[in-house]
Structures are given as structure tokens and as C-alpha cells.
């Protein structure tokens, strides 16, 4: 089965979102008002999302090469 080279990164991103939602729920359960929690969480999510978008758009993170491909092998080798 074919798997995207971005699969591990996307899995970690989804896991972080799930953990973040759990953290927000636990802070709300402790009595910290949502009026304080939500803007802070939105700011953090925006900064992280924009940072990842800039990194991907700039080409600083590339997908891992597929096993068996000849990327990076010299032409004469």
C-alpha cells in the first residue's frame, strides 16, 4: 500500500490537535474561563500553522525519499 511521505508529520499534527483539545477541556473543567483559554489557544494554533506553512512553502522541509528511488544518486554512479 502506498503511503504519503507526509503521513508521520500529519499524524503528529493531528495528535497535537487532539492533545490541545483535551488540554482546553481540562482547563475549562478546572474553572478557568473559556474567554481566557480560547484566544490564547487560537494564537498558538495560528502561529504554529503559519510557521509550518512558511516552512513548507519555502522548501525547508521536504518529504522523505521513497525507498528504491534513485534520487540523490549521481548520474554516473
Short mmCIF file of C-alpha atoms in Angstrom, two decimals:
data_model
loop_
_atom_site.label_atom_id
_atom_site.label_comp_id
_atom_site.label_asym_id
_atom_site.label_seq_id
_atom_site.Cartn_x
_atom_site.Cartn_y
_atom_site.Cartn_z
CA UNK A 1 0.00 0.00 0.00
CA UNK A 2 1.28 3.47 -0.89
CA UNK A 3 1.86 5.85 2.00
CA UNK A 4 2.42 9.56 1.70
CA UNK A 5 5.80 10.81 2.89
CA UNK A 6 3.89 13.41 4.88
CA UNK A 7 1.93 10.77 6.84
CA UNK A 8 4.09 10.84 10.02
CA UNK A 9 4.02 14.64 10.13
CA UNK A 10 0.26 14.77 9.61
CA UNK A 11 -0.23 12.09 12.27
CA UNK A 12 1.78 14.10 14.78
CA UNK A 13 -0.16 17.24 13.87
CA UNK A 14 -3.49 15.51 14.44
CA UNK A 15 -2.23 14.07 17.73
CA UNK A 16 -1.15 17.55 18.86
CA UNK A 17 -4.59 18.93 18.00
CA UNK A 18 -6.29 16.16 19.98
CA UNK A 19 -4.00 16.78 22.97
CA UNK A 20 -4.69 20.50 22.70
CA UNK A 21 -8.44 19.93 22.75
CA UNK A 22 -8.03 17.74 25.81
CA UNK A 23 -5.94 20.42 27.48
CA UNK A 24 -8.58 23.05 26.77
CA UNK A 25 -11.29 20.79 28.16
CA UNK A 26 -9.29 20.10 31.32
CA UNK A 27 -8.59 23.80 31.90
CA UNK A 28 -12.29 24.53 31.46
CA UNK A 29 -13.10 21.76 33.94
CA UNK A 30 -10.73 23.39 36.45
CA UNK A 31 -12.76 26.57 36.24
CA UNK A 32 -10.57 28.72 34.01
CA UNK A 33 -12.97 30.69 31.79
CA UNK A 34 -13.14 29.96 28.09
CA UNK A 35 -12.84 33.71 27.46
CA UNK A 36 -9.21 33.40 28.57
CA UNK A 37 -8.35 29.99 27.13
CA UNK A 38 -9.74 30.28 23.60
CA UNK A 39 -7.84 33.42 22.46
CA UNK A 40 -4.56 32.01 23.75
CA UNK A 41 -5.18 28.66 22.04
CA UNK A 42 -6.18 30.40 18.80
CA UNK A 43 -3.00 32.50 18.87
CA UNK A 44 -0.80 29.44 19.42
CA UNK A 45 -2.58 27.49 16.64
CA UNK A 46 -2.22 30.44 14.24
CA UNK A 47 1.48 30.89 14.93
CA UNK A 48 2.22 27.18 14.57
CA UNK A 49 0.10 26.87 11.41
CA UNK A 50 1.66 29.88 9.72
CA UNK A 51 5.15 28.76 10.68
CA UNK A 52 4.58 25.33 9.13
CA UNK A 53 3.05 26.90 6.03
CA UNK A 54 6.05 29.16 5.55
CA UNK A 55 8.48 26.28 6.11
CA UNK A 56 6.71 24.04 3.58
CA UNK A 57 6.25 26.84 1.04
CA UNK A 58 9.91 27.80 1.33
CA UNK A 59 11.00 24.22 0.78
CA UNK A 60 12.85 23.88 4.08
CA UNK A 61 11.02 20.61 4.80
CA UNK A 62 10.86 18.05 2.01
CA UNK A 63 9.18 14.67 2.07
CA UNK A 64 11.45 11.73 2.69
CA UNK A 65 12.57 9.98 -0.48
CA UNK A 66 10.65 6.85 -1.39
CA UNK A 67 12.57 3.64 -0.86
CA UNK A 68 14.03 2.37 -4.10
CA UNK A 69 14.08 5.73 -5.83
CA UNK A 70 17.32 6.93 -7.31
CA UNK A 71 17.06 10.50 -6.03
CA UNK A 72 20.41 11.80 -4.89
CA UNK A 73 22.41 9.16 -6.78
CA UNK A 74 24.98 10.65 -9.18
CA UNK A 75 24.23 10.13 -12.85
CA UNK A 76 27.45 8.20 -13.49
CA UNK A 77 27.13 6.04 -10.37
#
